[in-house]
Coordinates of C-alpha atoms and ligand atoms in Angstrom, one line a residue:
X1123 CA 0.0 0.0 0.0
X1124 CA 1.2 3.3 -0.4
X1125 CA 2.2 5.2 1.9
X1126 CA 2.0 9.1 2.4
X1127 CA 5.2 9.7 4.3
X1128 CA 3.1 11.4 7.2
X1129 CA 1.9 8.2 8.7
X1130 CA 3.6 7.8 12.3
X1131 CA 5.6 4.8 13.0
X1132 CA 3.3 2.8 14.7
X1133 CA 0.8 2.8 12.0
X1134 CA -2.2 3.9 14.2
X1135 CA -5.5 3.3 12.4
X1136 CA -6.3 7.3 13.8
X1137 CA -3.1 8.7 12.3
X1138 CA -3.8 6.7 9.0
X1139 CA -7.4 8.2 8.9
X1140 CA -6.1 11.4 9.1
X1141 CA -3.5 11.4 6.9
X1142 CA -5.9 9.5 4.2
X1143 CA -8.8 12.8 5.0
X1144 CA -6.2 15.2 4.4
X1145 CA -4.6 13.8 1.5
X1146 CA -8.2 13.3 -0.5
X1147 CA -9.5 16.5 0.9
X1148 CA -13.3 14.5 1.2
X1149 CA -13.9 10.9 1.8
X1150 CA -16.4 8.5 3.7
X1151 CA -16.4 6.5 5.8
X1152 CA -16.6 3.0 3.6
X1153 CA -14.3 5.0 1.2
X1154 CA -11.6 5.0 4.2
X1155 CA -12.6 1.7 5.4
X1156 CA -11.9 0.3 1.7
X1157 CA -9.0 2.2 0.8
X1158 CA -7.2 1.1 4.2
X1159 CA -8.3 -2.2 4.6
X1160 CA -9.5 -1.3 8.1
X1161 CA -13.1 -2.9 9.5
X1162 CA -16.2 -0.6 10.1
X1163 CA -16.2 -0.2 13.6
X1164 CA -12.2 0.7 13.8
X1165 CA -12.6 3.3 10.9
X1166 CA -16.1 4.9 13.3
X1167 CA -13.8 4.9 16.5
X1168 CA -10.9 6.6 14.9
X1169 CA -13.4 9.1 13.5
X1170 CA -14.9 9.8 16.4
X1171 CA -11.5 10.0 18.2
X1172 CA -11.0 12.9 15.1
X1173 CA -14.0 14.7 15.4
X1174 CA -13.7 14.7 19.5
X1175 CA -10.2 16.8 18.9
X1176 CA -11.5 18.9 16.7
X1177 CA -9.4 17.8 14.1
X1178 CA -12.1 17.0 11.1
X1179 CA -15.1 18.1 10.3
X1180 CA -18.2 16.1 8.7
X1181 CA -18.9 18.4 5.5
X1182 CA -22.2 17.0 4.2
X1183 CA -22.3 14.0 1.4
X1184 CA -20.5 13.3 -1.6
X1185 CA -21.5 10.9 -4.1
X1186 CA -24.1 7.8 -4.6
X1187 CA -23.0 4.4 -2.6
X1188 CA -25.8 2.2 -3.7
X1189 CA -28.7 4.5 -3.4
X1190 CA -27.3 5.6 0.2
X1191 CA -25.6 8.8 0.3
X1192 CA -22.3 8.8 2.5
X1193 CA -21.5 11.5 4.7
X1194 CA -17.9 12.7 4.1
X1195 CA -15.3 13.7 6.4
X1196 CA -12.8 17.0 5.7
X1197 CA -9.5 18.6 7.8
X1198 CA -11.1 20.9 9.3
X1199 CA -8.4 23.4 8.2
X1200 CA -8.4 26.2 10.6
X1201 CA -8.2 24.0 13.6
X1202 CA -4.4 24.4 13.9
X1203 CA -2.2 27.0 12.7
X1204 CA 1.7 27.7 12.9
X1205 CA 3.9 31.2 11.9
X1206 CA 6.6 31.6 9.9
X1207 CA 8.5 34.7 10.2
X1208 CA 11.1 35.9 7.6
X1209 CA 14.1 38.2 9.1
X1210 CA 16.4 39.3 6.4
X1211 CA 18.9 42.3 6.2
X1212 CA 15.9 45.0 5.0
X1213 CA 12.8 42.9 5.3
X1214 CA 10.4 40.9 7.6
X1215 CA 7.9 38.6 5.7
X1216 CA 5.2 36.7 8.3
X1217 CA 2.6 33.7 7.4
X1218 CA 0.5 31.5 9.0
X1219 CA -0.5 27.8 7.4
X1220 CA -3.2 26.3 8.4
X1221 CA -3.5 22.9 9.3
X1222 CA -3.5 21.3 5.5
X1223 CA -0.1 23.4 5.3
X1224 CA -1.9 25.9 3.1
X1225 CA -0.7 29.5 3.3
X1226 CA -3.6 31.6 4.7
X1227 CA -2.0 34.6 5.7
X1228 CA 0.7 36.9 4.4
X1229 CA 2.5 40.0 5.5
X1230 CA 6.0 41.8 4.1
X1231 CA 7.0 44.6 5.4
X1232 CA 10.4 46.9 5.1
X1233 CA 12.0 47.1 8.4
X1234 CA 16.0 47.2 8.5
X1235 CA 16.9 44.4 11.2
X1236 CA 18.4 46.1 14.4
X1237 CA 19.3 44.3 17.5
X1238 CA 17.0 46.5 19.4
X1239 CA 14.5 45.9 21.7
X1240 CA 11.9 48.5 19.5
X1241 CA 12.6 45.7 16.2
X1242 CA 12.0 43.0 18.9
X1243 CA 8.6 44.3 20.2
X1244 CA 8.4 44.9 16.5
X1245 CA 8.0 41.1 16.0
X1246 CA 6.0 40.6 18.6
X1247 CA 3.3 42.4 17.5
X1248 CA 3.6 41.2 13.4
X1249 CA 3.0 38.1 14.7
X1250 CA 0.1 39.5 17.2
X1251 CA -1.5 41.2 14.4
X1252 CA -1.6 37.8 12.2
X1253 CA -3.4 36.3 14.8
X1254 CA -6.2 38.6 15.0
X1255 CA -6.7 38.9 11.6
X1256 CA -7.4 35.1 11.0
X1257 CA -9.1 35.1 14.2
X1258 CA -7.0 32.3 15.5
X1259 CA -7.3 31.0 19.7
X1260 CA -3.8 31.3 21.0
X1261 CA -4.1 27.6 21.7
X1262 CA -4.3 26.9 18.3
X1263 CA -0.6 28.3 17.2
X1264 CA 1.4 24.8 16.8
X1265 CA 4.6 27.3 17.2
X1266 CA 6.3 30.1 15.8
X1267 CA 9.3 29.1 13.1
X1268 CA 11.4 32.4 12.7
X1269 CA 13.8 32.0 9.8
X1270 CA 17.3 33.6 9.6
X1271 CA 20.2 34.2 7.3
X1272 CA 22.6 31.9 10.0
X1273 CA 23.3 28.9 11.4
X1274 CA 21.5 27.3 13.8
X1275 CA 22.4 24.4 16.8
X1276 CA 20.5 21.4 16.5
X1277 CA 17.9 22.1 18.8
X1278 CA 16.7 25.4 17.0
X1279 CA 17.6 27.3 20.1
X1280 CA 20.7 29.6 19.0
X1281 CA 22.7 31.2 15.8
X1282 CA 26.4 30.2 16.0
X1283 CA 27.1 32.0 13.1
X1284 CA 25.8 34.6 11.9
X1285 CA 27.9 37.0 10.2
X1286 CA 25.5 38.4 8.2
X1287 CA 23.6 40.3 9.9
X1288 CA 26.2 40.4 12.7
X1289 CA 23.8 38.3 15.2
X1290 CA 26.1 35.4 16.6
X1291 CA 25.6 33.9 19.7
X1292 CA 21.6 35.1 19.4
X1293 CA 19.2 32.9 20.9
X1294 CA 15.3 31.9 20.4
X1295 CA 14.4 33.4 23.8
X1296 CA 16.0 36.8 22.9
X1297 CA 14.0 37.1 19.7
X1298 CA 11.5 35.8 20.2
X1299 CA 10.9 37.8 23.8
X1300 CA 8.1 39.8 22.4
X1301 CA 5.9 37.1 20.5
X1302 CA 3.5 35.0 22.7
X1303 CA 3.9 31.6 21.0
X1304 CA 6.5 29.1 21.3
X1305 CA 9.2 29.7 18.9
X1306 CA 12.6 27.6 17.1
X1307 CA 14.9 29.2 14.7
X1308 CA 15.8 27.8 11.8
X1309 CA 18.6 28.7 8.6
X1310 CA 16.7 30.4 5.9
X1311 CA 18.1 28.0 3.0
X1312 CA 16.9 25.4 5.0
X1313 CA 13.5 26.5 5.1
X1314 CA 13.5 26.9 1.2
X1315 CA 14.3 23.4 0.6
X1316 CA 12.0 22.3 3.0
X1317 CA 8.8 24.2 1.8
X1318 CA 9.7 23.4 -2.0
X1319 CA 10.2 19.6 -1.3
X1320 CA 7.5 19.3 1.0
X1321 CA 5.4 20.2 -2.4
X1322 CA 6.8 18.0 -4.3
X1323 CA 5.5 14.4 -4.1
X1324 CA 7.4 13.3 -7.6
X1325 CA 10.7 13.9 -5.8
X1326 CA 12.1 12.8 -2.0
X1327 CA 15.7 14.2 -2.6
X1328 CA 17.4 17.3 -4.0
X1329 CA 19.8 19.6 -3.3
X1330 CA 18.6 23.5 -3.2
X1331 CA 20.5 26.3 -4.0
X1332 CA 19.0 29.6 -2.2
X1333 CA 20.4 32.6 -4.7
X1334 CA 19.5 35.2 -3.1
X1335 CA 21.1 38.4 -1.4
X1336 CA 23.4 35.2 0.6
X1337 CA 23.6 32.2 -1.4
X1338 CA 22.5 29.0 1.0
X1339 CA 22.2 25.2 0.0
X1340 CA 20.2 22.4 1.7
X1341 CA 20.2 18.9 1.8
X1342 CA 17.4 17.4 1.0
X1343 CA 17.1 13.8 2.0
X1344 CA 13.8 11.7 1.9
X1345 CA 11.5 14.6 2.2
X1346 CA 14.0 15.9 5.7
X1347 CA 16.5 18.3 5.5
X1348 CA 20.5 16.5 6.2
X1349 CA 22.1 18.9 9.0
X1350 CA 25.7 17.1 8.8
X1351 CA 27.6 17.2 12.0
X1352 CA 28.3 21.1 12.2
X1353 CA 25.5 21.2 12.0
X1354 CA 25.8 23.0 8.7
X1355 CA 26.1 21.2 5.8
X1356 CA 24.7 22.5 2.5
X1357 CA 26.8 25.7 2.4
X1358 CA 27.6 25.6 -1.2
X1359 CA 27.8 29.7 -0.8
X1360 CA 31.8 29.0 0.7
X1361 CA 32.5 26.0 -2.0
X1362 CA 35.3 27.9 -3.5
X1363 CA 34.5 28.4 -7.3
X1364 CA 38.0 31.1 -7.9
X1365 CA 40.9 30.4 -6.2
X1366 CA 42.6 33.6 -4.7
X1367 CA 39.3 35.4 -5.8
X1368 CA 36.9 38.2 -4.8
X1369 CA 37.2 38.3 -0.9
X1370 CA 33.8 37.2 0.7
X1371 CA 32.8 38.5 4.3
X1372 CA 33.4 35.2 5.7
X1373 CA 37.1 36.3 5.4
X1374 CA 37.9 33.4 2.7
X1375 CA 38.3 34.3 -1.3
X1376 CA 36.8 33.1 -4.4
X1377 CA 33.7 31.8 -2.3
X1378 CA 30.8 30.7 -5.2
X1379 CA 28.7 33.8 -2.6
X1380 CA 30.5 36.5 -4.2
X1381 CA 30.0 35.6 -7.8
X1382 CA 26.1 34.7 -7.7
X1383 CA 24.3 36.3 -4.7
X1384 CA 21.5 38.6 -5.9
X1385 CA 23.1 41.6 -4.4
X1386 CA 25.8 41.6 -7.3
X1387 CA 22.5 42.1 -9.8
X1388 CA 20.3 44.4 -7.8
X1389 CA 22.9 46.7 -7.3
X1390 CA 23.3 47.7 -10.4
X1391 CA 20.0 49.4 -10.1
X1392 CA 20.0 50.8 -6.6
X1393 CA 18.8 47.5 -5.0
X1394 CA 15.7 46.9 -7.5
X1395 CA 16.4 43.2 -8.6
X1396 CA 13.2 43.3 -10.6
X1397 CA 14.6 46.2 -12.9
X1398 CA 17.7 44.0 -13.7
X1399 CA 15.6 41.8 -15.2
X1400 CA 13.7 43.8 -17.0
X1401 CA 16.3 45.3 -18.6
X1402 CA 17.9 42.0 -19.5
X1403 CA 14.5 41.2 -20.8
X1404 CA 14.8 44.4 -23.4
X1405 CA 18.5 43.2 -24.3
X1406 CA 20.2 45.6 -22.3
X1407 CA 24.1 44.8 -23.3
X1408 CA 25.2 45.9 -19.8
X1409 CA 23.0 43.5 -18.1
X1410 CA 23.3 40.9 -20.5
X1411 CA 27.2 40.7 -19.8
X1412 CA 26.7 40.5 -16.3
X1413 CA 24.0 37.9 -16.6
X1414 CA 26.1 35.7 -18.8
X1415 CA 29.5 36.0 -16.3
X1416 CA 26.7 35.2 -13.6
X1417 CA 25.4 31.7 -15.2
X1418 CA 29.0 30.8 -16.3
X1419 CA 29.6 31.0 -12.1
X1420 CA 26.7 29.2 -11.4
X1421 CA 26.6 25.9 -13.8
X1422 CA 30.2 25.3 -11.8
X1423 CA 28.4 24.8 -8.6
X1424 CA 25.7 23.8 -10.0
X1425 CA 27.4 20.8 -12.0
X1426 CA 29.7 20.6 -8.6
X1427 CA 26.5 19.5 -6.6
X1428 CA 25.2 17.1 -9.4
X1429 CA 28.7 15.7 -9.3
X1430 CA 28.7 14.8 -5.7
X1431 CA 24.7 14.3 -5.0
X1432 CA 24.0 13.1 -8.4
X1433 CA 20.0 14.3 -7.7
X1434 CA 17.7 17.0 -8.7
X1435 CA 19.2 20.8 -7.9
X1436 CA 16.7 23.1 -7.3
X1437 CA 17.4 26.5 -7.8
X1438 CA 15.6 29.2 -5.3
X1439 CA 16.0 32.5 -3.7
X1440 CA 15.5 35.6 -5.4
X1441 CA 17.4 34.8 -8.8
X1442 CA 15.9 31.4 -8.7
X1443 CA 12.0 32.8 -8.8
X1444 CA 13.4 34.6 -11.7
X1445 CA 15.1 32.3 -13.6
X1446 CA 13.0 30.4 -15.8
X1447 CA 13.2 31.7 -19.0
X1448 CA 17.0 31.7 -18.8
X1449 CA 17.2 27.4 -17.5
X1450 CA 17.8 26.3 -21.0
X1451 CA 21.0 28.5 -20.7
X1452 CA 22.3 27.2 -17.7
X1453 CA 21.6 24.2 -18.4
X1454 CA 23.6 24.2 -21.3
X1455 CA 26.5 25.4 -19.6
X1456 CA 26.6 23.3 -16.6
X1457 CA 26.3 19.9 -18.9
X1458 CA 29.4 21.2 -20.7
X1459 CA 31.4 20.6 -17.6
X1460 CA 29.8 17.5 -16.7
X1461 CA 31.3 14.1 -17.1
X1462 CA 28.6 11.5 -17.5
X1463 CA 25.7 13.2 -18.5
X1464 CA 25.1 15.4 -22.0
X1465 CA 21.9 17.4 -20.4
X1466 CA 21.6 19.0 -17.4
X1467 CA 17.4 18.0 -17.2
X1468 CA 18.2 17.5 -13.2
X1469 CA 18.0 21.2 -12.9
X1470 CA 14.8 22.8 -12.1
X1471 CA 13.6 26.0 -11.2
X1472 CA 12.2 26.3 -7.7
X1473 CA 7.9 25.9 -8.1
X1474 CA 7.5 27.8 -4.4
X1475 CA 8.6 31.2 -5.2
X1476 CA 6.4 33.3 -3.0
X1477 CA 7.2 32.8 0.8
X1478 CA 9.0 30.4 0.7
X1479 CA 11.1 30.9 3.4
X1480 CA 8.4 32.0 5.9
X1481 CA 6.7 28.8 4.7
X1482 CA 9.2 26.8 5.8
X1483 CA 9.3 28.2 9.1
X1484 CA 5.8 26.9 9.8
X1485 CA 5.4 23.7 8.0
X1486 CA 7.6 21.7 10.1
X1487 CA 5.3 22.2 13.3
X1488 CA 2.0 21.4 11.1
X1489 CA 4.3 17.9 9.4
X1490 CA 4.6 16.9 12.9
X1491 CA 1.3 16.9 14.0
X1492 CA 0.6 15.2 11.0
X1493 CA 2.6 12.8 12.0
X1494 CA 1.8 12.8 15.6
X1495 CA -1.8 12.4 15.3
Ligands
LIG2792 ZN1 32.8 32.7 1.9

């Protein structure tokens, strides 16, 4: 039987209802007992068990079962809800998903990060604000996934590097002292790969690239996100792609970072990444000549990665939401340098490009109820 990757390891007949109500969006109760192989009376306990926590809903009938009409069971979606909050250099992004992992709620707003109390407060009452305007009971919020451009210790607790926005040594208490949920931390690239391949149900690994004003990679193993020892694998940003080259802020040089990060694109138009490609778009030669010395850095980390994951490389962040039109390009370049293969056809553009970060901030408390249920 198939499985959905949700079910929890004992197999309960509740958490398999659950899972199989989610996944179908309606379904019955015979449809459930058949589709699970599970008797009658252990199908109506579980439901019951469902219904009790508030977790389902019975949404009126669907279909003709031999002259009967069924009744059918949904999620009942706004039971549960977690937050996602986006911190980057010039920006805060917040979300909520609901309990089917849908995004329901979306806010961006332009605030320069400060290590401040006011920026702090700040956060509290983004996520305050969400709240109310879905209309969510505080007992409701799963948890609070904030989302930053650092590295963070296995239990989601602290950054132990973050030079980028000069925040080392921060913890989840300090941050999150303003917002009235439980929160974690998590490394923005992370988050990327984990919203875009929680999406996917054709694919279970892949490695992500995040090009975006810091380039980030993840691991993505099985539908889970590989940490490595560190932890901090993934950080294809410092794979050195120029020896002796342009000096990165991490204090190395030639770091793939300082040849592909959005910044380098953006800049030439006072920030305004959009413009860039607009103007590349109308042929600009100026921008076209940047864009060309920018895929010829990328294919070499992109081949790189194929060469020692040998799996799909998804391609996110900023540039990567952009970057469609220009794939057949890159993928031209980067199966010129590869060894086995004449195409490049494992490289795909990333398909969440809207909050994707924020996203996956939230969906990890939402997959483990799903599990957990
Ligand atoms: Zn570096």
């Amino acid at each position: 039987m198939e499985t959905n990757g949700y079910q929890n390891r004992k197999g309960s007949s509740r958490n398999r209802i659950f899972n199989q109500i989610r996944e179908a969006g309606s379904v019955s109760a015979s449809q459930l007992s058949y589709e699970l192989q599970l008797s009658r009376p252990t199908v109506k306990k579980s439901l019951d068990e469902l219904l009790e926590a508030g977790c389902i809903h019975e949404n009126g009938y669907i279909g003709n079962t031999g002259g009967r009409r069924a009744g059918a069971y949904s999620v009942r979606a706004d039971a549960k809800a977690a937050i996602g909050i986006d911190l980057t250099r010039n920006h805060i992004t917040v979300i909520i998903a609901d309990l089917c992992g849908n995004l329901v709620y979306e806010k961006r707003v332009h605030r320069p990060f400060a290590l401040e109390d006011a920026y702090l407060r700040y956060l509290g009452e983004l996520v305050e604000e969400a709240i109310l305007a879905k209309q969510i009971p505080r007992e409701a919020v799963l948890g609070v996934g904030i989302v930053v451009p650092g590295l963070i210790t296995e239990d989601h607790r602290e950054i132990f590097y973050g030079k980028i926005l000069d925040f080392t040594g921060l913890t989840v208490d300090e941050i999150g002292k303003y917002i009235p949920c439980a929160c974690r931390l998590y490394n923005d690239a992370d988050a990327g790969g984990y919203a875009e391949i929680s999406q996917r149900r054709d694919v279970t690994d892949a490695f992500y690239i995040s090009l975006s004003n810091n380039i980030g990679g993840s691991i993505l193993i099985d539908h889970k996100v590989y940490k490595g020892e560190g932890p901090r694998s993934g950080e294809v940003g410092h794979m050195t792609i120029i020896p002796g080259g342009r000096e990165c802020y991490c204090g190395q040089k030639g770091c793939f970072e300082t040849y592909c990060n959005a910044a380098i694109l953006a800049d030439m138009f006072q920030g305004n990444l959009e413009m860039f490609f607009e103007r590349l778009q109308d042929n600009d030669a100026d921008c076209a000549g940047v864009w060309r010395e920018y895929l010829y850095y990328l294919s070499i980390a992109v081949n790189n990665v194929r060469m020692l994951f040998d799996c799909k490389v998804i391609l996110g962040g900023y540039v990567g939401a952009h970057m469609e039109p220009y794939l057949d390009e890159l993928k031209e370049l980067a199966a010129a340098r590869n060894t086995f293969e004449s195409d490049a056809d494992y490289l795909e553009v990333c398909r969440v490009k809207k909050d994707a970060l924020a996203l996956g901030g939230a969906l990890p408390f939402i997959h483990e109820l799903w599990r957990g249920i």
